[in-house]
Short mmCIF file of C-alpha atoms and ligand atoms in Angstrom, two decimals:
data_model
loop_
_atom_site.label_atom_id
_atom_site.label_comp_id
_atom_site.label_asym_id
_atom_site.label_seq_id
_atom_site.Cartn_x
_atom_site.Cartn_y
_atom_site.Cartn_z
CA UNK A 5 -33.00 47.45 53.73
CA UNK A 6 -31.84 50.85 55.64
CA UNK A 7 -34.16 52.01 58.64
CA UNK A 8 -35.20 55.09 55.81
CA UNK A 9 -36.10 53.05 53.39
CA UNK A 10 -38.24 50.41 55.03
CA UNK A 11 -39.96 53.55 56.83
CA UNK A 12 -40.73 54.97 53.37
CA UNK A 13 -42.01 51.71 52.39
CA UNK A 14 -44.26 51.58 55.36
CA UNK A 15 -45.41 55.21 54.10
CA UNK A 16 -46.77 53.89 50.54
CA UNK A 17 -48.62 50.69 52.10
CA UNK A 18 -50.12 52.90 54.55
CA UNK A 19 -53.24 53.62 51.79
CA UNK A 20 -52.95 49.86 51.24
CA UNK A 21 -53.47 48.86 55.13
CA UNK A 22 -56.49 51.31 55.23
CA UNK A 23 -57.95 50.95 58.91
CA UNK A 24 -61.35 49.76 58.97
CA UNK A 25 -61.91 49.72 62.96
CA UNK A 26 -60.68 53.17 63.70
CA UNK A 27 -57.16 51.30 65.11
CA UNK A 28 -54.42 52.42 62.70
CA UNK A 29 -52.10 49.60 61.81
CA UNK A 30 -53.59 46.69 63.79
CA UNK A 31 -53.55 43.57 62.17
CA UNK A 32 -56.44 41.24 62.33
CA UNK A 33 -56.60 39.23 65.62
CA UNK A 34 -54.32 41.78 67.52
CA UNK A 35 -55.40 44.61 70.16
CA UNK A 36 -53.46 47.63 69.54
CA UNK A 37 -53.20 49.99 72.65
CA UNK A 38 -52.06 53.36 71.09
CA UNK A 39 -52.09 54.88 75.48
CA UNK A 40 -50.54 51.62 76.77
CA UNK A 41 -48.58 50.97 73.98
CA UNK A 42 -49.08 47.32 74.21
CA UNK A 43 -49.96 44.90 71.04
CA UNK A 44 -51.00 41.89 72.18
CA UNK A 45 -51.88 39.25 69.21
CA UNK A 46 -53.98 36.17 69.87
CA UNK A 47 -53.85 32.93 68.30
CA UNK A 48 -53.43 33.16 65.08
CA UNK A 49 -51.55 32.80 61.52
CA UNK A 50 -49.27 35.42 61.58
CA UNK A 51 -46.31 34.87 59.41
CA UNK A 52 -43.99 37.85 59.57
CA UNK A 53 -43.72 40.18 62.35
CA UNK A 54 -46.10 43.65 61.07
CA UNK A 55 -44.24 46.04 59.81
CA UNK A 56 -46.75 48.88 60.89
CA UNK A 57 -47.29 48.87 64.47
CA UNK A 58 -46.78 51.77 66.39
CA UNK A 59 -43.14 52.52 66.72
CA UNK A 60 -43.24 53.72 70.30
CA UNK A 61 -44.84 50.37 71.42
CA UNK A 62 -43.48 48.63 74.96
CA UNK A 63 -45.07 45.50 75.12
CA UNK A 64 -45.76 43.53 71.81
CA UNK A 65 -46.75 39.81 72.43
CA UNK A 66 -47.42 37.81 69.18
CA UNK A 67 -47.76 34.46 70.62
CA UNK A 68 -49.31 30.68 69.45
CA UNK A 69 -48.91 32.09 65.27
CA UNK A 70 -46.94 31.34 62.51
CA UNK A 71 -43.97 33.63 62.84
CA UNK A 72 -40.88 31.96 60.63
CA UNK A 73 -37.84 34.53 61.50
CA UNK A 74 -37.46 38.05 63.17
CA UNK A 75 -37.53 40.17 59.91
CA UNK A 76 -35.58 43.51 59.93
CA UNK A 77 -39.20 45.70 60.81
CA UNK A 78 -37.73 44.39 64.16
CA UNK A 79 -35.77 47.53 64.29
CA UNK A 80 -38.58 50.03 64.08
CA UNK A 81 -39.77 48.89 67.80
CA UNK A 82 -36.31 50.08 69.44
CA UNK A 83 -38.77 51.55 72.50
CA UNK A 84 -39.40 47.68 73.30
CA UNK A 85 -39.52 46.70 77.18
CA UNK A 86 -41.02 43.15 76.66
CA UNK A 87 -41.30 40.78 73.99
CA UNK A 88 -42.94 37.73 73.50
CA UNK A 89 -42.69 36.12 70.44
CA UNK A 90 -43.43 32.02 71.86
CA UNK A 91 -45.11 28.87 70.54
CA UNK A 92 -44.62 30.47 66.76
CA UNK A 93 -42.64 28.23 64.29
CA UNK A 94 -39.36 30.20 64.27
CA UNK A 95 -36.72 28.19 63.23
CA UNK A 96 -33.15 31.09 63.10
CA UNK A 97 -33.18 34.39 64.91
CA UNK A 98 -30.97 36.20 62.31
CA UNK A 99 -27.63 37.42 64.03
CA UNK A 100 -27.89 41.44 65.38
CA UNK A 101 -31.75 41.18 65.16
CA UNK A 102 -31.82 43.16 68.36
CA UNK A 103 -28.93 45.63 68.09
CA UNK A 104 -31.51 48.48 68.46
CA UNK A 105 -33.31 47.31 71.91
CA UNK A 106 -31.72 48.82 74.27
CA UNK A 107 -34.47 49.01 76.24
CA UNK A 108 -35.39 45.35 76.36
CA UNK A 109 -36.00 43.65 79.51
CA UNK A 110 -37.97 40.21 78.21
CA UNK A 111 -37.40 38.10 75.39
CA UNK A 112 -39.38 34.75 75.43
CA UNK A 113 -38.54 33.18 72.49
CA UNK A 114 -39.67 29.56 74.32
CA UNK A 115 -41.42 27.22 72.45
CA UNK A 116 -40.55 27.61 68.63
CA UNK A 117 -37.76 25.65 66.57
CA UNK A 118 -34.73 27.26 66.99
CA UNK A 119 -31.85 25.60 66.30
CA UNK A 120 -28.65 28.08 67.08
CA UNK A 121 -27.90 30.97 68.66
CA UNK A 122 -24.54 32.62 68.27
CA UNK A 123 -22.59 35.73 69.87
CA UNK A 124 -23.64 38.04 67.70
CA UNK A 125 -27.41 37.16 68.07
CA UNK A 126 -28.07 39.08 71.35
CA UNK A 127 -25.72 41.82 70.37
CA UNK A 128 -27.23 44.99 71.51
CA UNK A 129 -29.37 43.77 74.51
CA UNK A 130 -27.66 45.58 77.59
CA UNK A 131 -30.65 46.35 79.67
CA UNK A 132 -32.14 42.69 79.40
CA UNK A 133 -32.59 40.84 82.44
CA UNK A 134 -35.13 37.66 81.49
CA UNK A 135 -34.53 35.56 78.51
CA UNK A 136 -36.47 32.34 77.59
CA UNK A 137 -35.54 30.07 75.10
CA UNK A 138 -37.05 27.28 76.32
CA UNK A 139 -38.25 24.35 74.09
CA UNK A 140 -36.24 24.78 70.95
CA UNK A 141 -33.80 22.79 68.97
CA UNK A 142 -30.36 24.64 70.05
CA UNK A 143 -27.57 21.76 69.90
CA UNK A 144 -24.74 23.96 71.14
CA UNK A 145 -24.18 26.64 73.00
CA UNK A 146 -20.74 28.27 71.69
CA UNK A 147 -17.99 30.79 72.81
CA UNK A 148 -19.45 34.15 74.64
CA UNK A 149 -23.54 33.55 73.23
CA UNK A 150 -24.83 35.28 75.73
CA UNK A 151 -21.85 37.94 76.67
CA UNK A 152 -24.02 41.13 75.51
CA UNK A 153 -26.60 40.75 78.14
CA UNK A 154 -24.95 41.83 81.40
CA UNK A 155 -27.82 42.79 83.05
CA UNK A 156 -29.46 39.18 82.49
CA UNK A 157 -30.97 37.77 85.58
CA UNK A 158 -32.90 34.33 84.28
CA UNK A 159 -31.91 32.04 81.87
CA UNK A 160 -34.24 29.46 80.18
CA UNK A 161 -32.82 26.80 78.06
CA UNK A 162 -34.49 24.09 78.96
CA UNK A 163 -36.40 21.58 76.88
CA UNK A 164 -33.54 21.86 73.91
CA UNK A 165 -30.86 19.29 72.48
CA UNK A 166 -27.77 21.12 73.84
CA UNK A 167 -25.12 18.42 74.29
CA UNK A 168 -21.83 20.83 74.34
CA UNK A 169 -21.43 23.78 76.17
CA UNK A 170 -18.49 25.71 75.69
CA UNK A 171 -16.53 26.63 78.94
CA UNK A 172 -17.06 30.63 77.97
CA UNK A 173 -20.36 30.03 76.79
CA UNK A 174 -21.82 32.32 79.60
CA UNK A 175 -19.03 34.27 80.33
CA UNK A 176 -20.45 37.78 81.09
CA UNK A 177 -23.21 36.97 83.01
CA UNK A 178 -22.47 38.63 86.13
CA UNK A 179 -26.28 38.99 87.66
CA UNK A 180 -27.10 35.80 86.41
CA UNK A 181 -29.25 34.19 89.24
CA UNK A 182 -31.45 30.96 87.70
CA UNK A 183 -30.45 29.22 84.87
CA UNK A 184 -32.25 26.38 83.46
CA UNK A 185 -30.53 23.70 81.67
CA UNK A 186 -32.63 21.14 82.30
CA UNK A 187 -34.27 18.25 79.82
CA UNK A 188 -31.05 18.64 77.51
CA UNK A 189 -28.72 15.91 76.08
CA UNK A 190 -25.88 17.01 77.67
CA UNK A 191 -23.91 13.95 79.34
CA UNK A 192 -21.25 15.62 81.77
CA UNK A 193 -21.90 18.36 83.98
CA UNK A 194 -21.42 21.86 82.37
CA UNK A 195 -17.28 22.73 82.96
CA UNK A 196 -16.00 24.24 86.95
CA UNK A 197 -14.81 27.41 84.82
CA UNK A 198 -18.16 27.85 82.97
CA UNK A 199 -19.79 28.20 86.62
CA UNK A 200 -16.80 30.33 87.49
CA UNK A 201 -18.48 33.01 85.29
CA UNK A 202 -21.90 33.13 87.26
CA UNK A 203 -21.12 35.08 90.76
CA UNK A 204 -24.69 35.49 91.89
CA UNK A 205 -25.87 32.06 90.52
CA UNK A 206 -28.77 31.42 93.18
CA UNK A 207 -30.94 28.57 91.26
CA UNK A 208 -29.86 25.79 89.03
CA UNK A 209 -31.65 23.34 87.29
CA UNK A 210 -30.07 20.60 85.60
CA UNK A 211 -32.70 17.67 85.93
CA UNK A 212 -33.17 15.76 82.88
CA UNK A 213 -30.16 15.37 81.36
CA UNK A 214 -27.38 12.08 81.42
CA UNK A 215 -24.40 12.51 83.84
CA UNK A 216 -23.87 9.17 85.69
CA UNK A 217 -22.00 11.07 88.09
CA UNK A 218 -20.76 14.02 89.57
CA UNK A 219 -17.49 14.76 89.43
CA UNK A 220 -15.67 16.07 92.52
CA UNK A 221 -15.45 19.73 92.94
CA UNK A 222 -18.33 20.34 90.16
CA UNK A 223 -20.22 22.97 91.92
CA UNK A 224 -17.00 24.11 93.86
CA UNK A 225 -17.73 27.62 93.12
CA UNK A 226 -21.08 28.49 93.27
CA UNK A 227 -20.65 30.02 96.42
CA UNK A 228 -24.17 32.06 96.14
CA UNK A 229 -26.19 28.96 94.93
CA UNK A 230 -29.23 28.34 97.42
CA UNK A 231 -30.99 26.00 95.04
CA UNK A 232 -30.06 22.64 92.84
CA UNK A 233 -32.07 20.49 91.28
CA UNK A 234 -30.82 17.43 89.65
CA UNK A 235 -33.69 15.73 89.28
CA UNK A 236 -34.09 12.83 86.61
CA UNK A 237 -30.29 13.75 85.80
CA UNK A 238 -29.20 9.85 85.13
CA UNK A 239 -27.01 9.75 88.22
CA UNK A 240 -25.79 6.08 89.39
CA UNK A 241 -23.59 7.47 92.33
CA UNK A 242 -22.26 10.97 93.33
CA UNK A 243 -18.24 11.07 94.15
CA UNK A 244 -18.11 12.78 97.83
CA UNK A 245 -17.37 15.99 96.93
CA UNK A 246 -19.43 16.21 94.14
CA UNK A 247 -21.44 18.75 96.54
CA UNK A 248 -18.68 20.84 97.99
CA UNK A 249 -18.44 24.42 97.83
CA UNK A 250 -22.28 24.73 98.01
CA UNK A 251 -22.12 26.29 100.83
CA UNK A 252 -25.47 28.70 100.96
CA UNK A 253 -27.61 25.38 99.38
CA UNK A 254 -31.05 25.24 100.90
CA UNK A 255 -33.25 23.12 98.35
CA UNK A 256 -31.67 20.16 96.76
CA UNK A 257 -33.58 17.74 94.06
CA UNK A 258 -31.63 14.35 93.85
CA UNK A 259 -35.14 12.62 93.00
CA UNK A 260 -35.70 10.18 89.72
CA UNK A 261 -32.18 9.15 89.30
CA UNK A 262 -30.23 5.79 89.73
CA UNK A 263 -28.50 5.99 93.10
CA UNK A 264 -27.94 2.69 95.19
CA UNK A 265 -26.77 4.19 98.19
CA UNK A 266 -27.85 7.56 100.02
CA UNK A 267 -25.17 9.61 99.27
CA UNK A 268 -24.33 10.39 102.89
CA UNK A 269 -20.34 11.63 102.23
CA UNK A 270 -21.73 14.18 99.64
CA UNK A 271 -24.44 15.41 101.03
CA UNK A 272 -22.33 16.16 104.89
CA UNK A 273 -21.17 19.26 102.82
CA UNK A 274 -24.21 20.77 102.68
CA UNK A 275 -24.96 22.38 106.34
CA UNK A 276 -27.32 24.71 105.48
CA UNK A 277 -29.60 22.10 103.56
CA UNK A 278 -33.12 22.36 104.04
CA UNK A 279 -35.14 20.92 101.74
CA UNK A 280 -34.11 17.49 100.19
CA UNK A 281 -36.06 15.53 97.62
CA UNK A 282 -34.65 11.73 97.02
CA UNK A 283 -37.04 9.37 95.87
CA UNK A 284 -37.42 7.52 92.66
CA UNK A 285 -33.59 5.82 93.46
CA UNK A 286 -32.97 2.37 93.57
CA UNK A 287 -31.02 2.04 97.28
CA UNK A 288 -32.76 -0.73 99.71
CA UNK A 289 -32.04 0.91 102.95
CA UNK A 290 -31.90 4.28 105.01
CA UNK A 291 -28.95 3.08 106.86
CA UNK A 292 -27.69 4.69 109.98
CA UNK A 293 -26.88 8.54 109.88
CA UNK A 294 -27.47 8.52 106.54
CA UNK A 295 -28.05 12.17 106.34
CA UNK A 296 -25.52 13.15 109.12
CA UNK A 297 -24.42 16.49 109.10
CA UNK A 298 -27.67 18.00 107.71
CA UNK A 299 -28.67 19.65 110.99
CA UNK A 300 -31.25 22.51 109.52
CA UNK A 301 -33.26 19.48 107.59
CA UNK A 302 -36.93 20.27 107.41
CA UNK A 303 -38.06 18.99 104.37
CA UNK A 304 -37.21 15.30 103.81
CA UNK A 305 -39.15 13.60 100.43
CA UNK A 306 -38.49 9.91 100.13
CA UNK A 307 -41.06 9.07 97.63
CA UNK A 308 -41.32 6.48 94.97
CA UNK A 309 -38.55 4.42 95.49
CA UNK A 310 -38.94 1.05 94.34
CA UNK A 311 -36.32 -1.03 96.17
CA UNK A 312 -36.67 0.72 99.50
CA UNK A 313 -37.00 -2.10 102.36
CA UNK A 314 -35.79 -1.01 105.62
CA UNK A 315 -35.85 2.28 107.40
CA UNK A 316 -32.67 1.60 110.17
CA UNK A 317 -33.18 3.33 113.64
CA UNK A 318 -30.99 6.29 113.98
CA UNK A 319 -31.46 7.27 110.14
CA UNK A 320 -32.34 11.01 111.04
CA UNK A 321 -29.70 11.55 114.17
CA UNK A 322 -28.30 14.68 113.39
CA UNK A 323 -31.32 16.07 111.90
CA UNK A 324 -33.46 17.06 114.60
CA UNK A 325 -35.64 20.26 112.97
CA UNK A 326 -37.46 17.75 110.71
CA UNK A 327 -40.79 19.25 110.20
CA UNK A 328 -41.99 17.21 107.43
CA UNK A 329 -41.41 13.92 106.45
CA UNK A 330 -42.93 12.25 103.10
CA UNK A 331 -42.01 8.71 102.89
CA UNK A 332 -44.44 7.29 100.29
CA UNK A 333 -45.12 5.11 97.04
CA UNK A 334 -42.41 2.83 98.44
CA UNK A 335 -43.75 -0.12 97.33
CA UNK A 336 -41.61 -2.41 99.29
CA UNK A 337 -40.85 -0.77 102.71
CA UNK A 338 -42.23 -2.73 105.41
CA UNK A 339 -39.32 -2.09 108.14
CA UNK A 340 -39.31 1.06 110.29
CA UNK A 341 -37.05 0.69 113.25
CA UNK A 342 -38.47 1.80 116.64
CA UNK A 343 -37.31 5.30 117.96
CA UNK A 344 -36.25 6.40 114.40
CA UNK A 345 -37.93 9.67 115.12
CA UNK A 346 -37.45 10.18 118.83
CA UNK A 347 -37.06 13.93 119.94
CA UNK A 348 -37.90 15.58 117.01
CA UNK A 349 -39.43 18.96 118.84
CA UNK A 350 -40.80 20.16 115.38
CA UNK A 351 -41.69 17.48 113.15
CA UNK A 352 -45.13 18.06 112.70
CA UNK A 353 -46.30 16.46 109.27
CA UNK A 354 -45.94 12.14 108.10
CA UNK A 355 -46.88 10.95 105.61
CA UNK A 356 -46.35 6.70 105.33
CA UNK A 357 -49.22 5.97 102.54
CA UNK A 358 -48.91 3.15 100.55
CA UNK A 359 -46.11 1.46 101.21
CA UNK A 360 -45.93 -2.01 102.43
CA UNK A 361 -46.48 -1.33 106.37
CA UNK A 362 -47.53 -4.24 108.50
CA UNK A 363 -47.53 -2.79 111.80
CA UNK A 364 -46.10 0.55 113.01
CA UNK A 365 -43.97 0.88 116.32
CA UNK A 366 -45.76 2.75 119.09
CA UNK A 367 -42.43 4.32 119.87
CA UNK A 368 -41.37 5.53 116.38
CA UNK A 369 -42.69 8.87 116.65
CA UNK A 370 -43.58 11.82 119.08
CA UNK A 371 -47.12 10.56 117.35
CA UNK A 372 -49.71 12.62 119.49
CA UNK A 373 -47.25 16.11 118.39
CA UNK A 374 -48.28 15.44 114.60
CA UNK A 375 -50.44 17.76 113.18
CA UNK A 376 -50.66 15.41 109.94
CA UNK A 377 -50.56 12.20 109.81
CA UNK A 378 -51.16 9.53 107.09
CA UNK A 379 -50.71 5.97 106.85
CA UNK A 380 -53.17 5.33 104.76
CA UNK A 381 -53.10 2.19 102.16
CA UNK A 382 -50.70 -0.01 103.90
CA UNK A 383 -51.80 -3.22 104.61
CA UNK A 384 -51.47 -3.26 108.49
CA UNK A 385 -52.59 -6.43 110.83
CA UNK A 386 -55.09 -4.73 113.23
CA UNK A 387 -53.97 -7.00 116.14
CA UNK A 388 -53.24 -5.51 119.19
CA UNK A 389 -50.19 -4.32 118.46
CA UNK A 390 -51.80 -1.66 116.64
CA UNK A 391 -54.56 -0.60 119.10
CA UNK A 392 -52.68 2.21 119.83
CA UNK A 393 -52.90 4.02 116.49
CA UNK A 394 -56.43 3.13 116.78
CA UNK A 395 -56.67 4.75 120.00
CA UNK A 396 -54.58 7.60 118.64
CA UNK A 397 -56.56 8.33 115.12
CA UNK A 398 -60.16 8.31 117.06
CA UNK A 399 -58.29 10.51 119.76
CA UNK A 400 -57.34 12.98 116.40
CA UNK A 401 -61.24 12.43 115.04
CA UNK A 402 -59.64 11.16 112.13
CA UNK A 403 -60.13 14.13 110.51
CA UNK A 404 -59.17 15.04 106.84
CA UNK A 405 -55.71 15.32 108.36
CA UNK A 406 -55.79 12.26 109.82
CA UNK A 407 -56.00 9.79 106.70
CA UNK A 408 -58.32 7.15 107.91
CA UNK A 409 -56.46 3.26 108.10
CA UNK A 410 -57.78 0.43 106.53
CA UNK A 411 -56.66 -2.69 107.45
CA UNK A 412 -55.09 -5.43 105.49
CA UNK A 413 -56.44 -8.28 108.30
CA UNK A 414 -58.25 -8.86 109.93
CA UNK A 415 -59.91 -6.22 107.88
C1 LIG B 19 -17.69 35.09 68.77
O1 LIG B 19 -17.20 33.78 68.73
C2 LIG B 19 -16.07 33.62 67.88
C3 LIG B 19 -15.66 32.16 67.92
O2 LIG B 19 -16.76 31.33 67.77
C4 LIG B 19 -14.93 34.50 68.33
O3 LIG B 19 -13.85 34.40 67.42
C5 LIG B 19 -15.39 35.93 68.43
O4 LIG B 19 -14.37 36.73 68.99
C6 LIG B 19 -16.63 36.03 69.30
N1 LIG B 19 -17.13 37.38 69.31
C7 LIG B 19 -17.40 38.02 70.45
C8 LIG B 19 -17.94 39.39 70.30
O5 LIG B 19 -17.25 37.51 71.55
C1 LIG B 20 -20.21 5.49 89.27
O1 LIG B 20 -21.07 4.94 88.27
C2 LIG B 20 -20.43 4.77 87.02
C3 LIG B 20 -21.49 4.32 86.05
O2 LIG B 20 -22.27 3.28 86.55
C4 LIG B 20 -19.29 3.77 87.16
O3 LIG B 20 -18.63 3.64 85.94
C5 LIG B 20 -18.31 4.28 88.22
O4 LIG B 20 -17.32 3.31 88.46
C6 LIG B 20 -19.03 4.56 89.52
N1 LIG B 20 -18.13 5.21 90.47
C7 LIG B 20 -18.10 4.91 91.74
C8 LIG B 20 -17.16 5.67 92.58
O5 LIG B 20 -18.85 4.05 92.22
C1 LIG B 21 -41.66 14.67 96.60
O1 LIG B 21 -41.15 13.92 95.50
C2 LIG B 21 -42.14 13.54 94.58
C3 LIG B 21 -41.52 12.66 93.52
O2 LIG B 21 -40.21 12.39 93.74
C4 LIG B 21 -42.75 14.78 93.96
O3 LIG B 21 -43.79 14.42 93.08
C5 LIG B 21 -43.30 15.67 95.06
O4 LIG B 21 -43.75 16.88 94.52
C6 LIG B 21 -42.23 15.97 96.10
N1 LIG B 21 -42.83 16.73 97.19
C7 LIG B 21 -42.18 17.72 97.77
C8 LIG B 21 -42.91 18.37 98.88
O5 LIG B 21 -41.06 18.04 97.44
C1 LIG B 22 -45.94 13.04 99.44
O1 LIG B 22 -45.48 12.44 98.22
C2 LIG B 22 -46.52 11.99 97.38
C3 LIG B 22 -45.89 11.23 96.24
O2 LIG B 22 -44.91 11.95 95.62
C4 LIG B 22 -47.30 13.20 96.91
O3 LIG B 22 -48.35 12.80 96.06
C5 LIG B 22 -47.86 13.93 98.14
O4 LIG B 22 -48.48 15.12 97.72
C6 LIG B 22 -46.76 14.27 99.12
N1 LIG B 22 -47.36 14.79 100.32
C7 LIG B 22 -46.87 15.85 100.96
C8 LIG B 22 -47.61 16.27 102.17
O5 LIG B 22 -45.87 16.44 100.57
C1 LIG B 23 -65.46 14.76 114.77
O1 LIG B 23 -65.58 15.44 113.49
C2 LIG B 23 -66.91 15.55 113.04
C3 LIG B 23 -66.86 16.23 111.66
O2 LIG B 23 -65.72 15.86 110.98
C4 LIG B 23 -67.75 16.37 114.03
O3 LIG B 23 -69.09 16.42 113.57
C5 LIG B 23 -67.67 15.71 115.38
O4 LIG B 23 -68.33 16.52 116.32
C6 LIG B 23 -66.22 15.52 115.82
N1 LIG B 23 -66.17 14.80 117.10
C7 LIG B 23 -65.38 15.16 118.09
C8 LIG B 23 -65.44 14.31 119.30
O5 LIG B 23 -64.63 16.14 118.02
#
């Protein structure tokens, strides 16, 4: 049906549609803004997109309904900025159903049951700069999908079953900075010249999914990338220059996976690391310089890691601005060599709760410098080996920062 026709159409229902509130057009459950333009529909049964809103509306939300498709009324709201059309029951977007939105910045489309996308689906978007398809069914993602939408900025596709990405699938995407690929099926890590299309790639999230391993070279050239996060990804090792080229990294999520070894070779490319997240692996010990090379460390997060024993002294050389350490939930870590921490000017926050502590070395730590400390749920023998942290916690007032320590024996 022709833009004319459809609009005539819309003329004879008007009678039909009478108004009974005084708001022309406004289907039950929705607020129609006629000053704001903005239509924002509430939880409800909606099942095709009204065909009688105001045509100069901005913002139209229609979220938690029953929406099946975008139907062609779609093209009547060309003056568009946002839409949110999530948690409906949509299961294709019909190719070109946006060709007249040039004025588009936000799609969500999250949360609905969509199972492809194609090249010609976006066609027409040029101004957009956040999509979200997050939490749909989309298998594949195929040759130039998302090539129409320069201007795009975020990209959610998280939460889908994509398992094959072609290499030109995001070819285009010039301003691209965070893409979400996380919680997919996807087994190898996305192709070197997909990422070679993504210039100002800044965040990537790719948790969730099965790799095993990183190739070398992977990330090579993501030059601009400041954030990765791998997290749950299936990993059992990491080749040693998995991680090179990352060269502006500051926050990197290697958490949940199946490593056996801190991956100490890959991580020495990564100077500018900051924040590092690596719990939930399976290695027994922080050996030695294990994260050598990472001199702007702050933010070390060993949680969680079942198999973790043995803490070896000289495990943080090299990493002298640790501010805050969380090594907890390790069920089985009762060794922390002495002077593992010394001179550490900034390292101001510990936490050692529940893990299998018997006694803590007085010289492990600068410990009267820590602003937070807590060692809580271990079960220490109070001998007199530990006086000292006695001494020190009723020195702090064991105060809400200071967890309090209960002792295993002689209780
Ligand atoms: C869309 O993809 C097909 C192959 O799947 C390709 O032949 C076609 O040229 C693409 N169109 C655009 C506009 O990129
Ligand atoms: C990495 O792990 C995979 C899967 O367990 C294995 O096949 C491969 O040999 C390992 N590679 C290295 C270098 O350890
Ligand atoms: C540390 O890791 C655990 C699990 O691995 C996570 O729940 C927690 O949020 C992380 N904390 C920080 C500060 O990254
Ligand atoms: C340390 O990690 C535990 C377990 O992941 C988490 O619950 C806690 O909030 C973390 N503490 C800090 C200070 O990051
Ligand atoms: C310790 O803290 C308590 C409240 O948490 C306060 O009442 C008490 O005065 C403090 N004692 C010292 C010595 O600072």
């Amino acid at each position: 049906m022709s833009p004319s026709s459809l609009l005539s159409l819309v003329v004879l229902l008007l009678p039909l549609l009478a108004p009974t509130n005084g708001l022309a057009n406004c289907p039950n459950g929705c607020e129609c803004d006629d000053e704001t333009l903005k239509v924002n529909c509430g939880v409800g049964a909606l099942d095709v997109l009204p065909i009688a809103l105001n045509p100069s509306i901005q913002r139209l939300v229609i979220k938690n309904n029953k929406l099946k498709t975008i139907d062609s009324s779609m093209q009547f709201y060309s003056q568009l900025t946002f839409l949110d059309l999530s948690y409906n029951d949509m299961v294709t977007i019909p190719e070109r159903s946006f060709l007249y939105h040039a004025k588009l910045l936000e799609l969500h489309l999250n949360h609905n049951k969509i199972g492809q996308v194609t090249n010609k689906t976006f066609m027409g978007l040029s101004t957009i700069t956040v999509l979200n398809l997050r939490g749909n069914l989309i298998a594949e993602l195929d040759y130039r999908t998302f090539s129409p939408m320069v201007k795009l900025v975020e990209l959610n596709l998280g939460q889908n079953r994509i398992s094959h990405i072609d290499p030109h699938a995001l070819d285009g995407l010039q301003d691209l900075s965070i893409l979400y690929l996380d919680d997919n099926t996807l087994t190898t890590v996305p192709a070197e010249i997909t990422f070679q299309a993504l210039p100002s790639l800044a965040e990537l999230y790719l948790g969730t999914n099965s790799f095993m391993t990183i190739p070398g070279g992977a990330f090579k050239d993501l030059k601009t990338l400041t954030r990765l996060d791998l997290r749950g990804a299936g990993l059992h090792n990491i080749s040693a220059d998995a991680l090179a080229g990352l060269e502006r990294i500051r926050s990197l999520d290697l958490s949940d996976n199946s490593l056996q070894a801190v991956p100490t070779a890959a991580l020495q490319h990564l100077a500018r690391l900051e924040q590092l997240s690596l719990g939930q692996n399976v290695f027994e010990v922080i050996g030695t310089g294990a994260f050598a090379g990472l001199r702007e460390l702050r933010q070390l997060n060993i949680t969680g890691a079942p198999r973790l024993r043995r803490v070896e002294s000289g495990a943080f050389t090299d990493n002298a601005n640790l501010e805050h350490l969380n090594l907890s939930a390790n069920k089985q870590l009762n060794e922390l060599h002495a002077n593992t921490f010394g001179g550490f000017p900034h390292l101001s926050s510990v936490v050692l709760k529940e893990n299998q502590l018997s006694s803590l070395p007085e010289t492990l730590f600068p410990w009267s410098d820590l602003q937070t400390l807590d060692v809580s749920d271990n079960p220490f023998v109070c001998d007199c080996q530990l006086m000292w942290l006695r001494n020190l916690l009723i020195s702090k007032n064991a105060s809400n920062q200071y967890a309090p320590v209960i002792c295993a024996y002689p209780g």
